[in-house]
Amino acid sequence: MSRFMDKKYASLEEYVPGEQPKDMQYIKLNTNESPFPPSPKVLEAINSEEINKLELYPDPVCTGLTKRLAETYGVKPENVFIGNGSDEVLNFSFMAFCEDGAAFADITYGFYQVFADLYNIDAKVIPLRADFSIGVEDYLNLNRCIFIANPNAPTGLILPLDCIRKIIESNKDHVVIIDEAYIDFGGESCVQLVNEYDNLLVVQTYSKSRSLAGGRLGYAIGNAELIADLTKIKFSTNPYNINRLTLAAGEASLNDAEYYRNNCRKIIENRRYTTTELVKLGFEVLASCSNFVFARTDRMEGGELYLKLKAKGILVRHFDKERIKDYLRITIGTKEQMTALINTLETIFKEENR
Ligand code: PMP
């Protein structure tokens, strides 16, 4: 930290993204990206005509994409906010809705704690139950803004809609933010509830099921007043938050829903295969509704297994954190990638005599 930086950031622990190493070609199962490229329609949309307009600023209110997202989810354009990745939507939500503090699980998306620290927001960290499920009773009448990743990360577990309803209804004076980054891989979305509750904000991303992590595009769906609040924050920080090419890519993606649905079906199928094979190898695997599995084995400690896989060219995610340091979070890729993972695990256990 330079001597010029505001001292209030001295103790800030920043978010550590999954590694993107360039030293060799890895099978990358560590950041929950899609193994499939964007739809051919996206490639067509990012054409030279669009590139030739890059000297002009993009539309700051994202008119076309907002309209198409609204049609896709059966809401009005005023119910849609678009962000530079869902991380930006979450960032703005921490800025906008956490005057009375925030609440989230002890094991969930790590960025929630970072945003809370960044804005000096009082955070109530609620332990998941021993089986890593969310205890609904812990989230009633909290009197603060609530963040729930559903399915949760890194566990992959889903909280059913009736439980979420209870949480929303018992916290009527605070916003409940349901982060549905992984919802297209299983579970029921809360989007259908946004017309019923003015304190529900549903956040989704193009980074996983829509193969656009590199484009940086996320959105929130909620009551028009909440959307207007987020828009106010955006226009006070970065009005042109979505670049032209990403706007075009986002719209084109929505014109090829079948391509993405089909990819999700493949991921779910590969998740089933991976789970079965991991169990055969002696792993415990949580019942994932997302594009990753969370698994542990008595045969080798999580950190050691992560390193051995990396040495053999397979990257997975290991969190050196209480309660979960025995676990690996493994992104579900293509069938070939998952077969390579299983074969490599067998080799490691054989070589190490475990
Ligand atoms: N929410 C959750 C639960 C996530 O795992 C991620 C991905 N790291 C995000 C939000 C952010 O995704 P993005 O900014 O790429 O939309």
Short mmCIF file of N, CA, C and O and ligand atoms in Angstrom, two decimals, residues 15 85-87 90 109 112 149 153 179 181-182 205 207-208 216-218, ligand 1:
data_model
loop_
_atom_site.label_atom_id
_atom_site.label_comp_id
_atom_site.label_asym_id
_atom_site.label_seq_id
_atom_site.Cartn_x
_atom_site.Cartn_y
_atom_site.Cartn_z
N TYR A 15 -10.89 -9.92 -2.62
CA TYR A 15 -11.39 -11.19 -3.16
C TYR A 15 -10.29 -11.84 -4.00
O TYR A 15 -9.61 -11.15 -4.77
N GLY A 85 -21.05 -7.96 -15.25
CA GLY A 85 -20.95 -9.17 -14.45
C GLY A 85 -21.90 -9.04 -13.27
O GLY A 85 -22.28 -7.92 -12.88
N SER A 86 -22.33 -10.18 -12.70
CA SER A 86 -23.21 -10.05 -11.53
C SER A 86 -22.43 -9.51 -10.34
O SER A 86 -23.01 -8.97 -9.40
N ASP A 87 -21.10 -9.61 -10.37
CA ASP A 87 -20.31 -8.99 -9.30
C ASP A 87 -20.62 -7.50 -9.18
O ASP A 87 -20.70 -6.97 -8.07
N LEU A 90 -23.99 -7.10 -7.52
CA LEU A 90 -23.86 -7.34 -6.07
C LEU A 90 -23.18 -6.16 -5.39
O LEU A 90 -23.60 -5.70 -4.33
N TYR A 109 -20.58 -17.45 -1.34
CA TYR A 109 -19.73 -16.72 -2.27
C TYR A 109 -18.86 -15.71 -1.50
O TYR A 109 -19.39 -14.83 -0.81
N TYR A 112 -19.19 -11.63 -0.89
CA TYR A 112 -20.13 -10.91 0.00
C TYR A 112 -19.37 -10.27 1.16
O TYR A 112 -19.58 -9.11 1.51
N ALA A 149 -26.91 -17.10 -1.97
CA ALA A 149 -26.58 -17.70 -3.28
C ALA A 149 -27.41 -18.98 -3.39
O ALA A 149 -27.35 -19.84 -2.51
N ALA A 153 -22.85 -21.51 -3.42
CA ALA A 153 -21.49 -21.82 -3.85
C ALA A 153 -20.62 -21.74 -2.59
O ALA A 153 -20.81 -20.82 -1.81
N ASP A 179 -28.99 -14.69 -5.21
CA ASP A 179 -27.94 -14.72 -6.23
C ASP A 179 -28.05 -16.05 -6.98
O ASP A 179 -27.62 -17.09 -6.48
N ALA A 181 -26.63 -17.27 -9.71
CA ALA A 181 -25.60 -17.46 -10.73
C ALA A 181 -25.68 -18.84 -11.38
O ALA A 181 -25.35 -19.01 -12.56
N TYR A 182 -26.13 -19.85 -10.60
CA TYR A 182 -26.09 -21.24 -11.09
C TYR A 182 -27.47 -21.85 -11.31
O TYR A 182 -27.60 -23.06 -11.46
N THR A 205 -26.46 -14.25 -13.98
CA THR A 205 -25.24 -13.94 -14.75
C THR A 205 -25.22 -14.64 -16.10
O THR A 205 -25.85 -15.69 -16.27
N SER A 207 -22.26 -15.55 -17.08
CA SER A 207 -20.92 -16.14 -17.02
C SER A 207 -20.89 -17.66 -17.01
O SER A 207 -19.86 -18.26 -17.28
N LYS A 208 -22.01 -18.29 -16.63
CA LYS A 208 -21.99 -19.74 -16.45
C LYS A 208 -22.78 -20.42 -17.57
O LYS A 208 -22.20 -20.87 -18.54
N ARG A 216 -18.38 -10.31 -19.38
CA ARG A 216 -18.78 -9.61 -18.17
C ARG A 216 -20.19 -9.05 -18.30
O ARG A 216 -20.41 -7.89 -18.69
N LEU A 217 -21.16 -9.87 -18.00
CA LEU A 217 -22.55 -9.43 -18.09
C LEU A 217 -23.39 -10.14 -17.03
O LEU A 217 -23.36 -11.37 -16.92
N GLY A 218 -24.09 -9.35 -16.23
CA GLY A 218 -25.00 -9.89 -15.23
C GLY A 218 -26.21 -8.99 -15.16
O GLY A 218 -26.24 -7.92 -15.77
N1 PMP B 1 -22.37 -15.14 -7.59
C1 PMP B 1 -21.83 -16.33 -7.37
C2 PMP B 1 -22.47 -17.23 -6.38
C3 PMP B 1 -20.68 -16.73 -8.07
O1 PMP B 1 -20.11 -17.92 -7.84
C4 PMP B 1 -20.11 -15.85 -9.01
C5 PMP B 1 -18.89 -16.28 -9.84
N2 PMP B 1 -17.67 -16.16 -9.26
C6 PMP B 1 -20.68 -14.60 -9.18
C7 PMP B 1 -21.83 -14.28 -8.48
C8 PMP B 1 -20.08 -13.56 -10.09
O2 PMP B 1 -20.19 -13.89 -11.42
P1 PMP B 1 -19.98 -12.83 -12.58
O3 PMP B 1 -19.48 -11.54 -11.98
O4 PMP B 1 -19.04 -13.46 -13.51
O5 PMP B 1 -21.37 -12.65 -13.17
#
